[in-house]
Backbone as JSON, one array per atom type, in Angstrom:
{
  "sequence": "WGMVDRPADIVERMNLSLGFRTIFSIVKNFNPLWGLRASGPAGPRLMRRMRPDLMRKFEDLVGEENLQIVGDYLFHCNGHSPAGETAFSRVMNDFFWAKIPALPRLEQADNKVPITFVYGSDSWIARMKPEEDVDPGSSISLSSVLYIEHAGHHVYADRPQLFNKAVREALDT",
  "N": [[-13.25, -108.62, 30.77], [-15.26, -109.66, 28.11], [-17.02, -107.54, 27.72], [-17.03, -105.66, 25.55], [-17.23, -105.52, 21.91], [-15.21, -107.55, 19.69], [-12.61, -105.9, 18.17], [-12.64, -105.18, 14.71], [-10.25, -104.76, 13.38], [-8.25, -105.93, 14.89], [-6.16, -107.82, 14.45], [-4.49, -106.52, 12.64], [-3.83, -104.24, 14.17], [-2.45, -105.38, 16.29], [-0.32, -106.43, 15.0], [0.39, -109.15, 14.41], [2.34, -112.0, 13.78], [2.43, -114.31, 10.99], [3.09, -116.89, 11.77], [2.41, -116.88, 14.54], [-0.36, -116.4, 14.32], [-1.13, -118.73, 12.98], [-0.46, -120.82, 14.78], [-2.05, -120.0, 16.96], [-4.58, -120.28, 15.81], [-4.93, -122.99, 15.96], [-4.46, -123.72, 18.69], [-6.45, -122.28, 20.03], [-8.68, -123.85, 19.94], [-8.61, -125.64, 21.97], [-9.23, -126.34, 25.47], [-8.22, -123.83, 27.77], [-6.49, -124.72, 29.91], [-5.62, -127.26, 29.28], [-3.06, -128.37, 28.91], [-1.96, -128.29, 31.45], [-3.52, -130.16, 32.84], [-2.8, -132.4, 31.36], [-0.23, -132.77, 32.17], [-0.16, -134.38, 34.37], [1.16, -136.05, 37.25], [3.31, -134.31, 37.4], [2.22, -131.85, 37.39], [1.72, -130.07, 39.74], [4.37, -129.2, 40.29], [5.0, -128.08, 37.84], [3.14, -125.98, 37.75], [4.08, -124.4, 39.88], [6.53, -123.66, 38.83], [5.91, -122.36, 36.39], [4.1, -120.3, 37.03], [4.99, -118.49, 39.19], [4.38, -115.9, 39.77], [1.64, -115.81, 40.35], [1.62, -117.24, 42.72], [3.14, -115.6, 44.41], [1.41, -113.51, 44.88], [-0.05, -114.19, 47.06], [1.63, -114.23, 49.17], [1.66, -112.59, 51.47], [-0.43, -113.66, 52.89], [0.15, -116.41, 53.36], [2.85, -116.61, 53.87], [6.31, -116.63, 52.91], [7.62, -119.08, 53.12], [5.62, -120.91, 52.74], [4.69, -120.77, 50.15], [4.67, -122.79, 48.26], [2.4, -124.34, 48.76], [0.4, -122.78, 47.72], [0.81, -122.91, 44.96], [0.38, -125.68, 44.64], [-2.3, -125.81, 45.43], [-3.52, -124.19, 43.45], [-2.99, -125.76, 41.21], [-4.49, -128.09, 41.82], [-7.04, -127.03, 41.92], [-7.47, -126.5, 39.26], [-6.82, -128.78, 37.89], [-8.66, -130.78, 37.5], [-11.79, -132.01, 36.21], [-12.72, -130.08, 33.43], [-15.01, -128.28, 33.67], [-15.7, -125.52, 34.05], [-13.93, -124.3, 32.24], [-14.82, -125.43, 29.87], [-17.37, -124.35, 29.7], [-16.6, -121.66, 29.5], [-15.3, -121.74, 27.01], [-17.47, -122.0, 25.36], [-18.65, -119.5, 25.35], [-16.77, -117.76, 24.46], [-14.89, -115.91, 21.98], [-12.3, -116.4, 19.99], [-10.73, -116.57, 22.32], [-10.04, -114.1, 23.7], [-12.27, -112.51, 23.53], [-15.81, -112.01, 23.9], [-18.45, -114.01, 22.58], [-21.0, -112.94, 22.54], [-21.06, -109.88, 23.49], [-21.37, -108.24, 26.68], [-21.97, -105.52, 27.29], [-23.75, -104.22, 25.33], [-26.07, -105.7, 25.89], [-26.64, -104.98, 28.49], [-28.02, -102.67, 28.27], [-30.63, -103.39, 28.27], [-31.16, -104.03, 30.82], [-32.61, -103.74, 34.14], [-32.83, -100.48, 35.07], [-32.74, -99.65, 37.66], [-31.04, -101.04, 39.15], [-27.89, -100.76, 40.27], [-24.7, -101.17, 38.73], [-21.39, -102.12, 39.14], [-18.26, -102.09, 37.66], [-15.14, -103.53, 38.06], [-11.82, -103.14, 37.39], [-8.38, -104.05, 37.0], [-5.81, -101.73, 36.53], [-3.58, -102.56, 35.17], [-4.22, -104.88, 33.86], [-4.05, -107.63, 31.6], [-6.17, -108.52, 30.26], [-8.63, -107.96, 27.78], [-10.49, -105.05, 28.06], [-12.95, -102.55, 28.96], [-12.09, -99.3, 28.02], [-11.27, -96.18, 29.66], [-12.49, -94.16, 28.1], [-14.57, -95.58, 27.07], [-16.37, -95.88, 29.02], [-19.5, -96.28, 30.73], [-22.18, -94.73, 29.13], [-23.59, -91.78, 30.33], [-26.22, -91.14, 29.61], [-27.42, -93.5, 29.04], [-29.46, -96.47, 29.66], [-28.19, -97.72, 31.66], [-27.17, -95.95, 33.45], [-26.67, -95.78, 36.15], [-24.46, -97.2, 36.6], [-20.96, -97.82, 37.23], [-17.49, -97.62, 36.44], [-14.63, -98.84, 37.76], [-11.18, -98.4, 38.14], [-8.53, -100.03, 39.46], [-5.55, -98.93, 40.46], [-2.28, -100.12, 39.61], [-2.89, -102.81, 39.65], [-3.38, -106.05, 38.37], [-4.94, -108.58, 36.37], [-5.87, -110.19, 38.43], [-7.28, -108.6, 40.52], [-8.3, -108.69, 43.15], [-6.29, -110.05, 44.47], [-3.97, -108.65, 43.89], [-4.32, -106.02, 44.87], [-5.72, -106.15, 47.52], [-6.87, -104.62, 49.66], [-7.78, -102.23, 48.43], [-9.48, -103.35, 46.54], [-11.42, -104.6, 48.19], [-12.42, -102.32, 49.46], [-13.57, -101.0, 47.25], [-15.59, -102.84, 46.59], [-17.12, -102.79, 48.96], [-17.98, -100.09, 48.9], [-19.46, -100.12, 46.54], [-21.52, -101.82, 47.28], [-22.74, -100.3, 49.18], [-24.08, -98.37, 47.77]],
  "CA": [[-13.45, -109.53, 29.68], [-16.62, -109.93, 27.7], [-17.9, -106.37, 27.71], [-17.1, -104.97, 24.26], [-17.01, -106.33, 20.71], [-13.86, -107.75, 19.18], [-12.35, -104.94, 17.1], [-12.45, -105.81, 13.4], [-8.87, -104.59, 12.94], [-7.35, -106.33, 15.99], [-4.96, -108.5, 13.93], [-3.61, -105.48, 12.08], [-3.33, -103.39, 15.26], [-1.51, -106.13, 17.11], [0.81, -106.77, 14.14], [0.7, -110.54, 14.73], [3.02, -112.72, 12.7], [1.7, -115.43, 10.4], [3.36, -118.05, 12.62], [1.57, -116.77, 15.73], [-1.78, -116.58, 13.93], [-1.33, -120.15, 12.62], [-0.46, -121.6, 16.03], [-3.22, -119.6, 17.73], [-5.79, -120.84, 15.18], [-5.03, -124.38, 16.41], [-4.52, -123.77, 20.15], [-7.69, -121.7, 20.55], [-9.72, -124.88, 19.95], [-8.44, -126.45, 23.18], [-9.48, -125.65, 26.73], [-6.98, -123.13, 28.13], [-5.58, -125.4, 30.85], [-5.48, -128.68, 28.92], [-1.68, -128.79, 29.12], [-1.76, -128.48, 32.87], [-4.11, -131.45, 33.17], [-2.04, -133.45, 30.68], [1.07, -132.94, 32.83], [-0.28, -135.43, 35.38], [1.8, -135.84, 38.55], [4.27, -133.19, 37.34], [1.42, -130.63, 37.36], [2.0, -129.09, 40.8], [5.7, -128.64, 40.09], [4.9, -127.25, 36.64], [2.42, -124.76, 38.14], [4.99, -123.58, 40.69], [7.6, -123.14, 37.97], [5.41, -121.48, 35.33], [3.31, -119.17, 37.53], [5.37, -118.01, 40.51], [3.74, -114.6, 39.98], [0.37, -116.05, 41.05], [1.9, -117.68, 44.09], [3.63, -114.45, 45.2], [0.28, -112.64, 45.23], [-0.62, -114.65, 48.33], [2.72, -114.35, 50.14], [1.28, -111.95, 52.73], [-1.37, -114.52, 53.61], [0.69, -117.72, 53.76], [4.28, -116.53, 54.17], [7.2, -117.08, 51.82], [7.97, -120.49, 53.29], [4.47, -121.75, 52.38], [4.2, -120.46, 48.81], [4.49, -124.04, 47.52], [1.03, -124.84, 48.9], [-0.46, -122.0, 46.82], [0.95, -123.56, 43.65], [-0.31, -126.98, 44.69], [-3.73, -125.51, 45.48], [-3.95, -123.73, 42.12], [-3.0, -126.92, 40.31], [-5.6, -128.99, 42.13], [-8.29, -126.35, 41.53], [-7.59, -126.47, 37.81], [-6.37, -130.03, 37.29], [-9.73, -131.77, 37.4], [-12.73, -131.86, 35.1], [-12.71, -128.68, 32.99], [-16.38, -127.79, 33.45], [-15.68, -124.07, 33.89], [-13.25, -123.98, 30.98], [-15.7, -125.82, 28.77], [-18.4, -123.31, 29.63], [-15.94, -120.47, 28.99], [-15.04, -121.89, 25.58], [-18.75, -121.84, 24.64], [-19.05, -118.09, 25.28], [-15.67, -116.92, 24.0], [-14.57, -115.79, 20.57], [-10.85, -116.22, 19.92], [-10.23, -116.54, 23.69], [-9.99, -112.79, 24.34], [-13.5, -111.75, 23.28], [-17.07, -112.74, 24.11], [-19.28, -114.17, 21.38], [-22.09, -111.96, 22.69], [-20.59, -108.95, 24.53], [-22.37, -107.89, 27.7], [-22.34, -104.11, 27.37], [-25.0, -103.91, 24.62], [-27.21, -106.35, 26.55], [-26.95, -104.29, 29.73], [-28.99, -101.61, 27.95], [-31.96, -103.95, 28.52], [-31.26, -104.36, 32.25], [-33.39, -102.85, 35.0], [-31.95, -99.36, 35.38], [-32.76, -99.35, 39.1], [-30.01, -101.87, 39.77], [-26.57, -100.25, 39.9], [-23.68, -102.16, 38.4], [-20.03, -101.59, 39.25], [-17.24, -102.89, 37.01], [-13.85, -103.29, 38.69], [-10.71, -103.61, 36.57], [-7.03, -103.66, 37.36], [-5.29, -100.85, 35.49], [-2.51, -103.24, 34.44], [-4.7, -106.2, 33.41], [-3.81, -107.99, 30.21], [-7.45, -108.89, 29.68], [-9.33, -106.89, 27.05], [-11.48, -104.44, 28.94], [-13.39, -101.23, 28.54], [-11.16, -98.21, 28.3], [-12.0, -95.08, 30.31], [-13.36, -93.45, 27.15], [-15.71, -96.43, 26.75], [-17.21, -96.0, 30.21], [-20.93, -96.28, 30.49], [-22.76, -93.45, 28.72], [-24.51, -91.3, 31.37], [-27.59, -91.09, 29.12], [-27.95, -94.84, 28.75], [-30.32, -97.06, 30.69], [-27.34, -98.24, 32.74], [-26.47, -94.76, 33.94], [-26.3, -95.93, 37.56], [-23.27, -98.03, 36.63], [-19.67, -97.15, 37.29], [-16.33, -98.42, 36.09], [-13.52, -98.48, 38.65], [-9.88, -98.93, 37.79], [-7.65, -100.11, 40.62], [-4.19, -98.69, 39.98], [-1.22, -101.08, 39.92], [-3.46, -104.15, 39.82], [-3.53, -106.77, 37.11], [-6.18, -109.33, 36.19], [-6.3, -110.68, 39.74], [-7.38, -107.37, 41.32], [-8.53, -109.08, 44.54], [-5.03, -110.51, 45.06], [-2.93, -107.62, 43.71], [-4.6, -104.87, 45.74], [-6.9, -106.61, 48.25], [-7.53, -103.58, 50.46], [-8.5, -101.35, 47.52], [-10.58, -104.12, 45.96], [-12.46, -104.73, 49.22], [-13.02, -100.99, 49.63], [-14.43, -100.76, 46.09], [-16.77, -103.69, 46.72], [-17.97, -102.25, 50.04], [-18.61, -98.84, 48.43], [-20.48, -100.48, 45.54], [-22.65, -102.41, 47.98], [-23.4, -99.23, 49.95], [-24.86, -97.47, 46.89]],
  "C": [[-14.94, -109.59, 29.37], [-17.54, -108.75, 27.58], [-18.1, -105.79, 26.32], [-16.83, -105.94, 23.12], [-15.53, -106.47, 20.38], [-13.64, -106.74, 18.07], [-12.05, -105.65, 15.78], [-10.99, -105.77, 12.96], [-7.85, -105.06, 13.98], [-6.07, -106.99, 15.48], [-3.98, -107.48, 13.38], [-3.01, -104.61, 13.18], [-2.27, -104.1, 16.07], [-0.25, -106.53, 16.32], [1.31, -108.2, 14.43], [1.31, -111.24, 13.52], [2.14, -113.86, 12.19], [1.89, -116.68, 11.25], [2.48, -118.04, 13.87], [0.11, -117.03, 15.39], [-2.08, -118.04, 13.6], [-1.41, -121.01, 13.89], [-1.71, -121.28, 16.85], [-4.5, -120.18, 17.15], [-6.0, -122.3, 15.58], [-5.28, -124.43, 17.92], [-5.84, -123.25, 20.69], [-8.84, -122.71, 20.6], [-9.64, -125.81, 21.17], [-8.84, -125.64, 24.4], [-8.16, -125.03, 27.2], [-6.01, -123.9, 29.01], [-5.39, -126.88, 30.52], [-4.07, -129.18, 29.18], [-1.37, -129.06, 30.58], [-2.32, -129.84, 33.31], [-3.31, -132.59, 32.56], [-0.7, -133.71, 31.36], [1.04, -133.97, 33.94], [0.41, -135.09, 36.68], [2.81, -134.69, 38.57], [3.55, -131.84, 37.41], [1.71, -129.64, 38.47], [3.37, -128.42, 40.64], [5.71, -127.7, 38.88], [4.2, -125.92, 36.96], [3.35, -123.83, 38.94], [6.08, -122.94, 39.84], [7.1, -122.11, 36.95], [4.68, -120.25, 35.84], [3.7, -118.74, 38.94], [4.74, -116.65, 40.82], [2.41, -114.76, 40.7], [0.61, -116.44, 42.5], [2.32, -116.49, 44.96], [2.5, -113.5, 45.61], [-0.27, -112.98, 46.62], [0.44, -114.78, 49.42], [2.36, -113.71, 51.48], [0.34, -112.83, 53.56], [-0.72, -115.79, 54.16], [2.16, -117.69, 54.17], [5.11, -117.13, 53.06], [7.49, -118.58, 51.91], [6.83, -121.44, 52.88], [3.94, -121.49, 50.97], [3.96, -121.71, 47.97], [3.05, -124.52, 47.61], [0.07, -124.04, 48.02], [-0.39, -122.59, 45.42], [0.24, -124.89, 43.58], [-1.82, -126.77, 44.66], [-4.25, -125.1, 44.1], [-3.98, -124.88, 41.13], [-4.23, -127.78, 40.56], [-6.96, -128.35, 41.85], [-8.54, -126.46, 40.03], [-7.27, -127.79, 37.12], [-7.45, -131.08, 37.11], [-10.61, -131.48, 36.19], [-12.88, -130.39, 34.71], [-14.09, -128.09, 32.75], [-16.41, -126.29, 33.23], [-15.03, -123.64, 32.59], [-14.12, -124.31, 29.78], [-16.8, -124.79, 28.6], [-17.8, -122.02, 29.05], [-15.71, -120.57, 27.48], [-16.32, -121.75, 24.75], [-19.15, -120.38, 24.47], [-17.94, -117.19, 24.73], [-15.54, -116.95, 22.48], [-13.08, -115.47, 20.5], [-10.23, -115.95, 21.29], [-10.35, -115.18, 24.37], [-11.3, -112.01, 24.26], [-14.72, -112.62, 23.51], [-17.8, -112.87, 22.78], [-20.42, -113.15, 21.38], [-21.68, -111.01, 23.82], [-21.72, -108.48, 25.44], [-22.85, -106.45, 27.64], [-23.61, -103.78, 26.58], [-26.24, -104.53, 25.29], [-27.59, -105.67, 27.85], [-27.92, -103.13, 29.51], [-30.41, -102.08, 28.27], [-32.18, -104.26, 30.0], [-32.13, -103.34, 32.98], [-32.49, -101.7, 35.45], [-31.99, -98.94, 36.85], [-31.67, -100.13, 39.84], [-28.63, -101.35, 39.34], [-25.58, -101.4, 39.67], [-22.33, -101.48, 38.5], [-19.08, -102.58, 38.6], [-15.91, -102.53, 37.66], [-12.77, -103.94, 37.84], [-9.4, -103.23, 37.23], [-6.46, -102.83, 36.22], [-4.22, -101.53, 34.63], [-2.93, -104.61, 33.92], [-4.4, -106.41, 31.94], [-5.12, -108.33, 29.49], [-8.05, -107.7, 28.94], [-10.45, -106.35, 27.92], [-11.93, -103.11, 28.35], [-12.31, -100.22, 28.91], [-11.95, -97.08, 28.96], [-12.92, -94.33, 29.35], [-14.56, -94.28, 26.72], [-16.62, -96.64, 27.96], [-18.67, -95.85, 29.84], [-21.42, -94.87, 30.19], [-23.76, -92.99, 29.77], [-25.96, -91.24, 30.91], [-28.2, -92.46, 28.88], [-28.82, -95.34, 29.9], [-29.5, -97.67, 31.82], [-26.54, -97.1, 33.35], [-26.09, -94.86, 35.42], [-25.04, -96.78, 37.71], [-22.01, -97.18, 36.76], [-18.59, -98.15, 36.94], [-15.18, -97.93, 36.96], [-12.24, -99.16, 38.17], [-9.01, -98.88, 39.04], [-6.22, -100.0, 40.09], [-3.23, -99.78, 40.47], [-1.77, -102.45, 40.27], [-3.6, -104.76, 38.44], [-4.9, -107.43, 37.04], [-6.74, -109.8, 37.53], [-6.34, -109.5, 40.73], [-7.49, -107.71, 42.81], [-7.25, -109.51, 45.23], [-3.95, -109.44, 44.96], [-3.1, -106.47, 44.68], [-5.82, -105.19, 46.59], [-7.61, -105.52, 49.04], [-8.35, -102.65, 49.55], [-9.67, -102.07, 46.87], [-11.73, -104.24, 46.95], [-13.17, -103.41, 49.46], [-13.98, -100.7, 48.49], [-15.7, -101.59, 46.17], [-17.69, -103.16, 47.81], [-18.68, -100.98, 49.59], [-19.69, -99.15, 47.4], [-21.72, -101.04, 46.23], [-23.42, -101.36, 48.8], [-24.24, -98.31, 49.09], [-26.25, -98.01, 46.63]]
}
């Protein structure tokens, strides 16, 4: 998220209905998790019901019988003051895009500092495509883009061993 510009033709490419565009034009003005906070005491149960996929990512760590605590934890992490969401809303453009994408600004970075981008190959988040990888002639030529196969947005949880390996290798360079 936040690396490349919002494509000018994204609405046409996505073939979004007028109804979706109308609802999205309203909803995008709210913090993403406002509904979760508004759910009050029903929030933990709502989190467990709506996002069992997130809970299952941690089954190896806590065991199937304790997955409820992951849902409760996620609710309580996100159910309080939305400081992070508020900050995110200040830098986003239509939720999926950054107001000021990072990739063009990285051209001004110190080229002695390597940067590694790690994406899950199955992430729903807008990301750089392999053909948009860092140009070897640019000032960020020491950068690399890694795609972890069969991982979604939560790469660290979907493929923890491969994610940790990628981080260790990036730190060794």
